[in-house]
């Protein structure tokens, strides 16, 4: 793929209810980690911004959105998000979703296998043995 225009991230505000889940988000969080995330938000506030596409689809931060609601935020509350200065391609959405989540949580292996190219996943930083580790 040819190099596209550089992505510039702009901090803006949106209402929690305006955030839409990304249909093929392969990251999952277990109950203990989710409770920890809720507690962190209650203690430290919301400081790690949710990444969204130009049209408010969550790229990185699905669990943070749910944790914000569990921590007492309301759907009509404005929150700060990072939004790109332009529309993203499907490949960019996938790449950013994977890279934003590499260090956190568990993966839906079927979602990865059925919706992502293994060579792309490796290029984006996913361990080559990710499918071996799930067995």
Short mmCIF file of N, CA, C and O in Angstrom, two decimals:
data_model
loop_
_atom_site.label_atom_id
_atom_site.label_comp_id
_atom_site.label_asym_id
_atom_site.label_seq_id
_atom_site.Cartn_x
_atom_site.Cartn_y
_atom_site.Cartn_z
N UNK A 1 0.85 -1.19 0.00
CA UNK A 1 0.00 0.00 0.00
C UNK A 1 0.88 1.24 0.00
O UNK A 1 1.86 1.33 0.71
N UNK A 2 0.53 2.22 -0.79
CA UNK A 2 1.30 3.46 -0.87
C UNK A 2 1.17 4.23 0.44
O UNK A 2 0.18 4.14 1.14
N UNK A 3 2.24 4.96 0.75
CA UNK A 3 2.23 5.78 1.97
C UNK A 3 1.13 6.83 1.86
O UNK A 3 1.05 7.56 0.90
N UNK A 4 0.24 6.86 2.85
CA UNK A 4 -0.84 7.84 2.84
C UNK A 4 -0.40 9.10 3.56
O UNK A 4 0.67 9.17 4.15
N UNK A 5 -1.29 10.05 3.51
CA UNK A 5 -1.06 11.29 4.24
C UNK A 5 -0.89 10.97 5.72
O UNK A 5 -1.61 10.15 6.28
N UNK A 6 0.06 11.61 6.33
CA UNK A 6 0.34 11.40 7.75
C UNK A 6 -0.92 11.65 8.59
O UNK A 6 -1.67 12.56 8.33
N UNK A 7 -1.08 10.82 9.61
CA UNK A 7 -2.21 10.97 10.52
C UNK A 7 -1.81 11.92 11.63
O UNK A 7 -0.80 11.70 12.31
N UNK A 8 -2.58 12.95 11.82
CA UNK A 8 -2.39 13.87 12.94
C UNK A 8 -3.55 13.66 13.90
O UNK A 8 -4.71 13.63 13.49
N UNK A 9 -3.24 13.52 15.19
CA UNK A 9 -4.26 13.25 16.20
C UNK A 9 -4.63 14.54 16.90
O UNK A 9 -3.77 15.28 17.37
N UNK A 10 -5.92 14.78 16.98
CA UNK A 10 -6.46 16.01 17.56
C UNK A 10 -7.30 15.63 18.77
O UNK A 10 -8.18 14.77 18.68
N UNK A 11 -7.04 16.28 19.90
CA UNK A 11 -7.87 16.03 21.08
C UNK A 11 -9.14 16.86 20.94
O UNK A 11 -9.10 18.05 20.65
N UNK A 12 -10.26 16.18 21.14
CA UNK A 12 -11.56 16.83 21.05
C UNK A 12 -12.48 16.17 22.08
O UNK A 12 -12.07 15.22 22.74
N UNK A 13 -13.69 16.65 22.20
CA UNK A 13 -14.63 16.02 23.13
C UNK A 13 -15.82 15.46 22.36
O UNK A 13 -16.24 16.02 21.34
N UNK A 14 -16.32 14.35 22.87
CA UNK A 14 -17.55 13.74 22.36
C UNK A 14 -18.33 13.22 23.55
O UNK A 14 -17.77 13.00 24.62
N UNK A 15 -19.59 13.01 23.37
CA UNK A 15 -20.41 12.40 24.41
C UNK A 15 -20.16 10.89 24.39
O UNK A 15 -19.98 10.29 23.33
N UNK A 16 -20.12 10.29 25.57
CA UNK A 16 -19.88 8.85 25.65
C UNK A 16 -20.83 8.07 24.75
O UNK A 16 -20.43 7.12 24.09
N UNK A 17 -22.09 8.49 24.69
CA UNK A 17 -23.07 7.76 23.90
C UNK A 17 -22.80 7.83 22.39
O UNK A 17 -23.33 7.04 21.62
N UNK A 18 -21.95 8.77 21.96
CA UNK A 18 -21.63 8.91 20.54
C UNK A 18 -20.54 7.94 20.08
O UNK A 18 -20.31 7.78 18.89
N UNK A 19 -19.87 7.29 21.05
CA UNK A 19 -18.80 6.36 20.70
C UNK A 19 -19.40 5.03 20.25
O UNK A 19 -20.23 4.45 20.92
N UNK A 20 -18.94 4.56 19.07
CA UNK A 20 -19.44 3.32 18.49
C UNK A 20 -18.37 2.24 18.56
O UNK A 20 -17.19 2.51 18.29
N UNK A 21 -18.77 1.03 18.91
CA UNK A 21 -17.81 -0.08 18.95
C UNK A 21 -17.34 -0.43 17.55
O UNK A 21 -18.10 -0.38 16.58
N UNK A 22 -16.08 -0.82 17.46
CA UNK A 22 -15.50 -1.33 16.21
C UNK A 22 -15.91 -2.79 16.09
O UNK A 22 -15.66 -3.59 16.99
N UNK A 23 -16.56 -3.14 15.00
CA UNK A 23 -17.15 -4.47 14.84
C UNK A 23 -16.15 -5.61 14.95
O UNK A 23 -16.52 -6.71 15.35
N UNK A 24 -14.90 -5.38 14.57
CA UNK A 24 -13.94 -6.47 14.61
C UNK A 24 -12.81 -6.19 15.60
O UNK A 24 -11.65 -6.48 15.35
N UNK A 25 -13.16 -5.67 16.75
CA UNK A 25 -12.18 -5.47 17.81
C UNK A 25 -11.87 -6.83 18.44
O UNK A 25 -12.73 -7.41 19.11
N UNK A 26 -10.64 -7.35 18.26
CA UNK A 26 -10.34 -8.69 18.75
C UNK A 26 -9.86 -8.74 20.20
O UNK A 26 -9.57 -9.80 20.72
N UNK A 27 -9.76 -7.61 20.86
CA UNK A 27 -9.25 -7.58 22.23
C UNK A 27 -10.37 -7.85 23.22
O UNK A 27 -11.47 -7.34 23.08
N UNK A 28 -10.05 -8.61 24.25
CA UNK A 28 -10.99 -8.91 25.32
C UNK A 28 -10.34 -8.59 26.65
O UNK A 28 -9.12 -8.60 26.77
N UNK A 29 -11.13 -8.34 27.67
CA UNK A 29 -10.61 -8.07 29.00
C UNK A 29 -11.34 -8.98 29.99
O UNK A 29 -12.56 -9.16 29.88
N UNK A 30 -10.59 -9.57 30.90
CA UNK A 30 -11.23 -10.45 31.87
C UNK A 30 -11.84 -9.62 33.00
O UNK A 30 -11.57 -8.43 33.13
N UNK A 31 -12.65 -10.27 33.81
CA UNK A 31 -13.41 -9.57 34.85
C UNK A 31 -12.50 -8.88 35.86
O UNK A 31 -12.73 -7.73 36.24
N UNK A 32 -11.44 -9.55 36.29
CA UNK A 32 -10.53 -8.95 37.28
C UNK A 32 -9.84 -7.70 36.73
O UNK A 32 -9.74 -6.68 37.42
N UNK A 33 -9.37 -7.78 35.49
CA UNK A 33 -8.72 -6.62 34.89
C UNK A 33 -9.71 -5.48 34.66
O UNK A 33 -9.36 -4.31 34.81
N UNK A 34 -10.94 -5.82 34.31
CA UNK A 34 -11.96 -4.78 34.13
C UNK A 34 -12.24 -4.07 35.44
O UNK A 34 -12.30 -2.84 35.50
N UNK A 35 -12.37 -4.83 36.52
CA UNK A 35 -12.61 -4.22 37.84
C UNK A 35 -11.44 -3.32 38.23
O UNK A 35 -11.63 -2.24 38.78
N UNK A 36 -10.23 -3.75 37.91
CA UNK A 36 -9.04 -2.95 38.19
C UNK A 36 -9.08 -1.64 37.38
O UNK A 36 -8.76 -0.58 37.91
N UNK A 37 -9.48 -1.73 36.13
CA UNK A 37 -9.58 -0.54 35.28
C UNK A 37 -10.62 0.44 35.83
O UNK A 37 -10.38 1.65 35.89
N UNK A 38 -11.77 -0.07 36.25
CA UNK A 38 -12.80 0.78 36.84
C UNK A 38 -12.25 1.47 38.08
O UNK A 38 -12.41 2.69 38.25
N UNK A 39 -11.58 0.72 38.94
CA UNK A 39 -11.00 1.29 40.15
C UNK A 39 -9.95 2.34 39.82
O UNK A 39 -9.89 3.40 40.46
N UNK A 40 -9.11 2.07 38.82
CA UNK A 40 -8.09 3.04 38.42
C UNK A 40 -8.73 4.36 37.99
O UNK A 40 -8.25 5.44 38.35
N UNK A 41 -9.81 4.27 37.22
CA UNK A 41 -10.50 5.49 36.76
C UNK A 41 -11.11 6.22 37.95
O UNK A 41 -11.04 7.45 38.03
N UNK A 42 -11.67 5.48 38.89
CA UNK A 42 -12.24 6.12 40.08
C UNK A 42 -11.16 6.83 40.89
O UNK A 42 -11.38 7.94 41.39
N UNK A 43 -9.99 6.23 41.02
CA UNK A 43 -8.92 6.81 41.82
C UNK A 43 -8.14 7.89 41.08
O UNK A 43 -7.80 8.92 41.67
N UNK A 44 -7.82 7.65 39.82
CA UNK A 44 -6.90 8.53 39.09
C UNK A 44 -7.57 9.40 38.04
O UNK A 44 -6.91 10.25 37.44
N UNK A 45 -8.85 9.17 37.78
CA UNK A 45 -9.53 9.92 36.73
C UNK A 45 -9.27 9.33 35.36
O UNK A 45 -8.52 8.37 35.19
N UNK A 46 -9.91 9.90 34.39
CA UNK A 46 -9.78 9.46 33.00
C UNK A 46 -8.63 10.22 32.36
O UNK A 46 -8.72 11.42 32.13
N UNK A 47 -7.53 9.53 32.10
CA UNK A 47 -6.35 10.21 31.56
C UNK A 47 -5.76 9.55 30.33
O UNK A 47 -5.01 10.17 29.60
N UNK A 48 -6.08 8.31 30.07
CA UNK A 48 -5.59 7.64 28.86
C UNK A 48 -6.69 7.73 27.81
O UNK A 48 -7.70 7.04 27.88
N UNK A 49 -6.50 8.60 26.85
CA UNK A 49 -7.54 8.95 25.89
C UNK A 49 -7.95 7.78 25.00
O UNK A 49 -7.13 6.98 24.58
N UNK A 50 -9.24 7.72 24.71
CA UNK A 50 -9.78 6.75 23.76
C UNK A 50 -9.47 7.26 22.36
O UNK A 50 -9.63 8.45 22.06
N UNK A 51 -8.99 6.36 21.50
CA UNK A 51 -8.75 6.70 20.10
C UNK A 51 -10.01 6.38 19.30
O UNK A 51 -10.56 5.28 19.43
N UNK A 52 -10.46 7.34 18.52
CA UNK A 52 -11.65 7.11 17.69
C UNK A 52 -11.36 7.48 16.25
O UNK A 52 -10.46 8.28 15.97
N UNK A 53 -12.13 6.92 15.35
CA UNK A 53 -12.02 7.29 13.94
C UNK A 53 -12.72 8.63 13.74
O UNK A 53 -13.35 9.17 14.65
N UNK A 54 -12.63 9.11 12.53
CA UNK A 54 -13.24 10.39 12.17
C UNK A 54 -14.74 10.40 12.47
O UNK A 54 -15.31 11.43 12.79
N UNK A 55 -15.37 9.21 12.40
CA UNK A 55 -16.81 9.11 12.64
C UNK A 55 -17.15 8.45 13.99
O UNK A 55 -18.20 7.85 14.16
N UNK A 56 -16.23 8.57 14.96
CA UNK A 56 -16.43 8.14 16.36
C UNK A 56 -16.50 6.63 16.58
O UNK A 56 -17.04 6.18 17.58
N UNK A 57 -15.94 5.85 15.67
CA UNK A 57 -15.80 4.42 15.92
C UNK A 57 -14.55 4.24 16.79
O UNK A 57 -13.49 4.79 16.48
N UNK A 58 -14.69 3.49 17.87
CA UNK A 58 -13.57 3.29 18.78
C UNK A 58 -12.49 2.44 18.11
O UNK A 58 -12.76 1.34 17.65
N UNK A 59 -11.29 2.97 18.08
CA UNK A 59 -10.13 2.24 17.57
C UNK A 59 -9.44 1.56 18.75
O UNK A 59 -9.10 0.39 18.71
N UNK A 60 -9.23 2.30 19.80
CA UNK A 60 -8.62 1.78 21.02
C UNK A 60 -9.30 2.39 22.23
O UNK A 60 -9.30 3.61 22.37
N UNK A 61 -9.91 1.56 23.06
CA UNK A 61 -10.55 2.09 24.24
C UNK A 61 -11.93 1.52 24.51
O UNK A 61 -12.69 2.09 25.28
N UNK A 62 -12.27 0.39 23.91
CA UNK A 62 -13.58 -0.22 24.16
C UNK A 62 -13.80 -0.50 25.64
O UNK A 62 -14.85 -0.19 26.19
N UNK A 63 -12.80 -1.06 26.28
CA UNK A 63 -12.92 -1.37 27.71
C UNK A 63 -12.94 -0.09 28.54
O UNK A 63 -13.64 -0.02 29.55
N UNK A 64 -12.18 0.91 28.11
CA UNK A 64 -12.19 2.18 28.84
C UNK A 64 -13.57 2.81 28.79
O UNK A 64 -14.05 3.36 29.80
N UNK A 65 -14.25 2.74 27.65
CA UNK A 65 -15.60 3.30 27.56
C UNK A 65 -16.52 2.60 28.57
O UNK A 65 -17.23 3.25 29.33
N UNK A 66 -16.48 1.27 28.58
CA UNK A 66 -17.33 0.52 29.52
C UNK A 66 -16.94 0.81 30.96
O UNK A 66 -17.79 0.93 31.84
N UNK A 67 -15.64 0.94 31.22
CA UNK A 67 -15.17 1.22 32.58
C UNK A 67 -15.57 2.63 33.02
O UNK A 67 -15.90 2.84 34.19
N UNK A 68 -15.57 3.58 32.11
CA UNK A 68 -16.03 4.93 32.45
C UNK A 68 -17.47 4.89 32.94
O UNK A 68 -17.82 5.50 33.96
N UNK A 69 -18.32 4.16 32.23
CA UNK A 69 -19.72 4.05 32.62
C UNK A 69 -19.84 3.33 33.98
O UNK A 69 -20.61 3.75 34.84
N UNK A 70 -19.06 2.29 34.17
CA UNK A 70 -19.09 1.55 35.45
C UNK A 70 -18.54 2.39 36.60
O UNK A 70 -18.90 2.18 37.76
N UNK A 71 -17.66 3.35 36.28
CA UNK A 71 -17.06 4.21 37.30
C UNK A 71 -17.93 5.42 37.63
O UNK A 71 -17.55 6.24 38.46
N UNK A 72 -19.09 5.54 36.98
CA UNK A 72 -20.01 6.60 37.33
C UNK A 72 -20.20 7.69 36.28
O UNK A 72 -21.02 8.59 36.47
N UNK A 73 -19.46 7.61 35.17
CA UNK A 73 -19.72 8.56 34.10
C UNK A 73 -21.07 8.22 33.47
O UNK A 73 -21.53 7.09 33.54
N UNK A 74 -21.70 9.20 32.86
CA UNK A 74 -23.00 8.99 32.23
C UNK A 74 -22.87 9.11 30.71
O UNK A 74 -21.95 9.76 30.22
N UNK A 75 -23.80 8.52 30.01
CA UNK A 75 -23.74 8.51 28.54
C UNK A 75 -23.73 9.90 27.93
O UNK A 75 -23.18 10.10 26.85
N UNK A 76 -24.32 10.88 28.58
CA UNK A 76 -24.36 12.23 28.01
C UNK A 76 -23.17 13.08 28.43
O UNK A 76 -23.05 14.23 28.03
N UNK A 77 -22.24 12.50 29.22
CA UNK A 77 -21.03 13.23 29.63
C UNK A 77 -20.10 13.40 28.44
O UNK A 77 -19.93 12.48 27.62
N UNK A 78 -19.48 14.56 28.36
CA UNK A 78 -18.44 14.80 27.37
C UNK A 78 -17.13 14.25 27.90
O UNK A 78 -16.77 14.44 29.06
N UNK A 79 -16.41 13.53 27.03
CA UNK A 79 -15.08 13.05 27.40
C UNK A 79 -14.11 13.45 26.29
O UNK A 79 -14.49 13.62 25.13
N UNK A 80 -12.85 13.56 26.66
CA UNK A 80 -11.81 13.87 25.68
C UNK A 80 -11.40 12.59 24.96
O UNK A 80 -11.23 11.54 25.59
N UNK A 81 -11.27 12.70 23.66
CA UNK A 81 -10.81 11.59 22.83
C UNK A 81 -9.75 12.13 21.86
O UNK A 81 -9.62 13.34 21.69
N UNK A 82 -9.03 11.21 21.25
CA UNK A 82 -8.11 11.57 20.18
C UNK A 82 -8.73 11.11 18.88
O UNK A 82 -9.13 9.95 18.74
N UNK A 83 -8.82 12.04 17.94
CA UNK A 83 -9.48 11.79 16.66
C UNK A 83 -8.51 12.17 15.54
O UNK A 83 -7.83 13.20 15.63
N UNK A 84 -8.44 11.38 14.46
CA UNK A 84 -7.54 11.71 13.36
C UNK A 84 -8.06 12.91 12.56
O UNK A 84 -9.25 13.20 12.57
N UNK A 85 -7.14 13.54 11.88
CA UNK A 85 -7.49 14.72 11.08
C UNK A 85 -8.11 14.35 9.73
O UNK A 85 -8.47 15.24 8.96
N UNK A 86 -8.24 13.07 9.47
CA UNK A 86 -8.78 12.62 8.18
C UNK A 86 -9.42 11.25 8.34
O UNK A 86 -9.25 10.58 9.35
N UNK A 87 -10.16 10.85 7.31
CA UNK A 87 -10.73 9.50 7.29
C UNK A 87 -9.60 8.49 7.23
O UNK A 87 -8.57 8.72 6.58
N UNK A 88 -9.78 7.37 7.90
CA UNK A 88 -8.79 6.30 7.90
C UNK A 88 -9.26 5.17 6.99
O UNK A 88 -10.46 4.90 6.90
N UNK A 89 -8.31 4.52 6.36
CA UNK A 89 -8.66 3.34 5.57
C UNK A 89 -8.95 2.18 6.51
O UNK A 89 -8.61 2.22 7.71
N UNK A 90 -9.57 1.13 5.99
CA UNK A 90 -9.84 -0.05 6.81
C UNK A 90 -8.53 -0.65 7.32
O UNK A 90 -8.45 -1.10 8.46
N UNK A 91 -7.49 -0.66 6.48
CA UNK A 91 -6.19 -1.18 6.92
C UNK A 91 -5.63 -0.35 8.07
O UNK A 91 -5.11 -0.89 9.04
N UNK A 92 -5.75 0.97 7.99
CA UNK A 92 -5.27 1.83 9.08
C UNK A 92 -6.06 1.58 10.37
O UNK A 92 -5.47 1.52 11.46
N UNK A 93 -7.38 1.41 10.25
CA UNK A 93 -8.20 1.11 11.44
C UNK A 93 -7.74 -0.19 12.10
O UNK A 93 -7.55 -0.25 13.31
N UNK A 94 -7.55 -1.22 11.30
CA UNK A 94 -7.11 -2.50 11.83
C UNK A 94 -5.74 -2.37 12.48
O UNK A 94 -5.52 -2.85 13.60
N UNK A 95 -4.80 -1.74 11.77
CA UNK A 95 -3.43 -1.59 12.28
C UNK A 95 -3.42 -0.83 13.60
O UNK A 95 -2.80 -1.25 14.57
N UNK A 96 -4.12 0.28 13.66
CA UNK A 96 -4.16 1.09 14.88
C UNK A 96 -4.83 0.33 16.02
O UNK A 96 -4.38 0.41 17.17
N UNK A 97 -5.89 -0.40 15.73
CA UNK A 97 -6.57 -1.19 16.76
C UNK A 97 -5.63 -2.22 17.36
O UNK A 97 -5.55 -2.37 18.58
N UNK A 98 -4.90 -2.93 16.52
CA UNK A 98 -3.97 -3.94 17.01
C UNK A 98 -2.84 -3.29 17.79
O UNK A 98 -2.54 -3.67 18.93
N UNK A 99 -2.20 -2.28 17.23
CA UNK A 99 -1.06 -1.65 17.90
C UNK A 99 -1.45 -1.00 19.22
O UNK A 99 -0.68 -1.04 20.18
N UNK A 100 -2.63 -0.40 19.29
CA UNK A 100 -3.05 0.26 20.53
C UNK A 100 -3.28 -0.76 21.65
O UNK A 100 -3.19 -0.42 22.82
N UNK A 101 -3.56 -2.00 21.29
CA UNK A 101 -3.91 -3.01 22.28
C UNK A 101 -2.83 -4.06 22.51
O UNK A 101 -3.05 -5.00 23.27
N UNK A 102 -1.67 -3.94 21.89
CA UNK A 102 -0.65 -4.99 21.99
C UNK A 102 -0.26 -5.34 23.42
O UNK A 102 -0.05 -6.50 23.74
N UNK A 103 -0.16 -4.38 24.29
CA UNK A 103 0.32 -4.65 25.63
C UNK A 103 -0.76 -4.95 26.65
O UNK A 103 -0.46 -5.07 27.83
N UNK A 104 -2.00 -5.08 26.23
CA UNK A 104 -3.09 -5.17 27.20
C UNK A 104 -4.06 -6.29 26.85
O UNK A 104 -4.36 -6.52 25.69
N UNK A 105 -4.58 -6.95 27.88
CA UNK A 105 -5.71 -7.85 27.72
C UNK A 105 -5.44 -9.11 26.94
O UNK A 105 -4.32 -9.48 26.66
N UNK A 106 -6.50 -9.77 26.60
CA UNK A 106 -6.48 -11.03 25.88
C UNK A 106 -7.06 -10.82 24.49
O UNK A 106 -7.71 -9.81 24.23
N UNK A 107 -6.86 -11.80 23.63
CA UNK A 107 -7.29 -11.68 22.23
C UNK A 107 -8.36 -12.73 21.92
O UNK A 107 -8.28 -13.86 22.38
N UNK A 108 -9.31 -12.34 21.09
CA UNK A 108 -10.28 -13.27 20.53
C UNK A 108 -9.60 -13.88 19.31
O UNK A 108 -9.50 -13.25 18.26
N UNK A 109 -9.08 -15.10 19.47
CA UNK A 109 -8.27 -15.72 18.43
C UNK A 109 -9.07 -15.99 17.16
O UNK A 109 -8.53 -15.87 16.06
N UNK A 110 -10.34 -16.35 17.29
CA UNK A 110 -11.17 -16.55 16.09
C UNK A 110 -11.33 -15.24 15.33
O UNK A 110 -11.28 -15.22 14.10
N UNK A 111 -11.55 -14.14 16.06
CA UNK A 111 -11.69 -12.83 15.42
C UNK A 111 -10.41 -12.46 14.67
O UNK A 111 -10.46 -11.99 13.54
N UNK A 112 -9.25 -12.70 15.30
CA UNK A 112 -7.98 -12.42 14.64
C UNK A 112 -7.82 -13.27 13.38
O UNK A 112 -7.50 -12.76 12.31
N UNK A 113 -8.04 -14.57 13.51
CA UNK A 113 -7.84 -15.49 12.39
C UNK A 113 -8.78 -15.20 11.23
O UNK A 113 -8.40 -15.32 10.06
N UNK A 114 -10.00 -14.81 11.53
CA UNK A 114 -11.01 -14.63 10.48
C UNK A 114 -11.04 -13.23 9.86
O UNK A 114 -11.64 -13.06 8.80
N UNK A 115 -10.43 -12.25 10.51
CA UNK A 115 -10.56 -10.87 10.02
C UNK A 115 -9.25 -10.15 9.76
O UNK A 115 -9.26 -9.02 9.29
N UNK A 116 -8.14 -10.78 10.09
CA UNK A 116 -6.85 -10.12 9.95
C UNK A 116 -5.88 -11.03 9.21
O UNK A 116 -5.90 -12.25 9.37
N UNK A 117 -5.01 -10.42 8.43
CA UNK A 117 -3.97 -11.14 7.72
C UNK A 117 -2.79 -11.36 8.67
O UNK A 117 -2.33 -10.41 9.31
N UNK A 118 -2.28 -12.58 8.76
CA UNK A 118 -1.20 -12.89 9.70
C UNK A 118 0.05 -12.07 9.40
O UNK A 118 0.72 -11.61 10.33
N UNK A 119 0.37 -11.87 8.14
CA UNK A 119 1.55 -11.06 7.80
C UNK A 119 1.37 -9.62 8.29
O UNK A 119 2.31 -9.01 8.80
N UNK A 120 0.14 -9.08 8.15
CA UNK A 120 -0.13 -7.73 8.66
C UNK A 120 0.03 -7.70 10.18
O UNK A 120 0.64 -6.79 10.73
N UNK A 121 -0.52 -8.70 10.86
CA UNK A 121 -0.43 -8.75 12.31
C UNK A 121 1.02 -8.75 12.78
O UNK A 121 1.39 -8.02 13.70
N UNK A 122 1.86 -9.56 12.12
CA UNK A 122 3.29 -9.60 12.48
C UNK A 122 3.94 -8.24 12.23
O UNK A 122 4.70 -7.75 13.07
N UNK A 123 3.64 -7.63 11.09
CA UNK A 123 4.20 -6.32 10.76
C UNK A 123 3.79 -5.27 11.79
O UNK A 123 4.55 -4.36 12.12
N UNK A 124 2.59 -5.38 12.34
CA UNK A 124 2.08 -4.41 13.31
C UNK A 124 2.57 -4.67 14.73
O UNK A 124 2.23 -3.94 15.65
N UNK A 125 3.36 -5.76 14.92
CA UNK A 125 3.94 -6.01 16.23
C UNK A 125 3.38 -7.19 17.00
O UNK A 125 3.81 -7.48 18.11
N UNK A 126 2.43 -7.90 16.43
CA UNK A 126 1.85 -9.07 17.08
C UNK A 126 2.90 -10.18 17.10
O UNK A 126 3.55 -10.42 16.09
N UNK A 127 3.11 -10.85 18.24
CA UNK A 127 4.08 -11.95 18.29
C UNK A 127 3.74 -13.03 17.26
O UNK A 127 2.57 -13.37 17.07
N UNK A 128 4.77 -13.56 16.61
CA UNK A 128 4.56 -14.57 15.57
C UNK A 128 3.88 -15.82 16.11
O UNK A 128 3.18 -16.51 15.39
N UNK A 129 4.10 -16.11 17.38
CA UNK A 129 3.55 -17.35 17.96
C UNK A 129 2.22 -17.10 18.68
O UNK A 129 1.81 -17.93 19.49
N UNK A 130 1.53 -16.03 18.36
CA UNK A 130 0.27 -15.69 19.06
C UNK A 130 -0.75 -16.82 18.99
O UNK A 130 -1.41 -17.11 19.98
N UNK A 131 -0.84 -17.50 17.87
CA UNK A 131 -1.82 -18.57 17.75
C UNK A 131 -1.35 -19.83 18.48
O UNK A 131 -2.17 -20.60 18.96
N UNK A 132 -0.04 -20.04 18.60
CA UNK A 132 0.49 -21.17 19.35
C UNK A 132 0.22 -21.01 20.83
O UNK A 132 -0.07 -21.97 21.52
N UNK A 133 0.32 -19.77 21.34
CA UNK A 133 0.14 -19.50 22.76
C UNK A 133 -1.29 -19.72 23.23
O UNK A 133 -1.54 -19.91 24.40
N UNK A 134 -2.25 -19.68 22.31
CA UNK A 134 -3.66 -19.78 22.70
C UNK A 134 -4.09 -21.23 22.92
O UNK A 134 -5.19 -21.47 23.36
N UNK A 135 -3.24 -22.17 22.58
CA UNK A 135 -3.63 -23.58 22.70
C UNK A 135 -3.33 -24.13 24.06
O UNK A 135 -2.57 -23.67 24.82
#
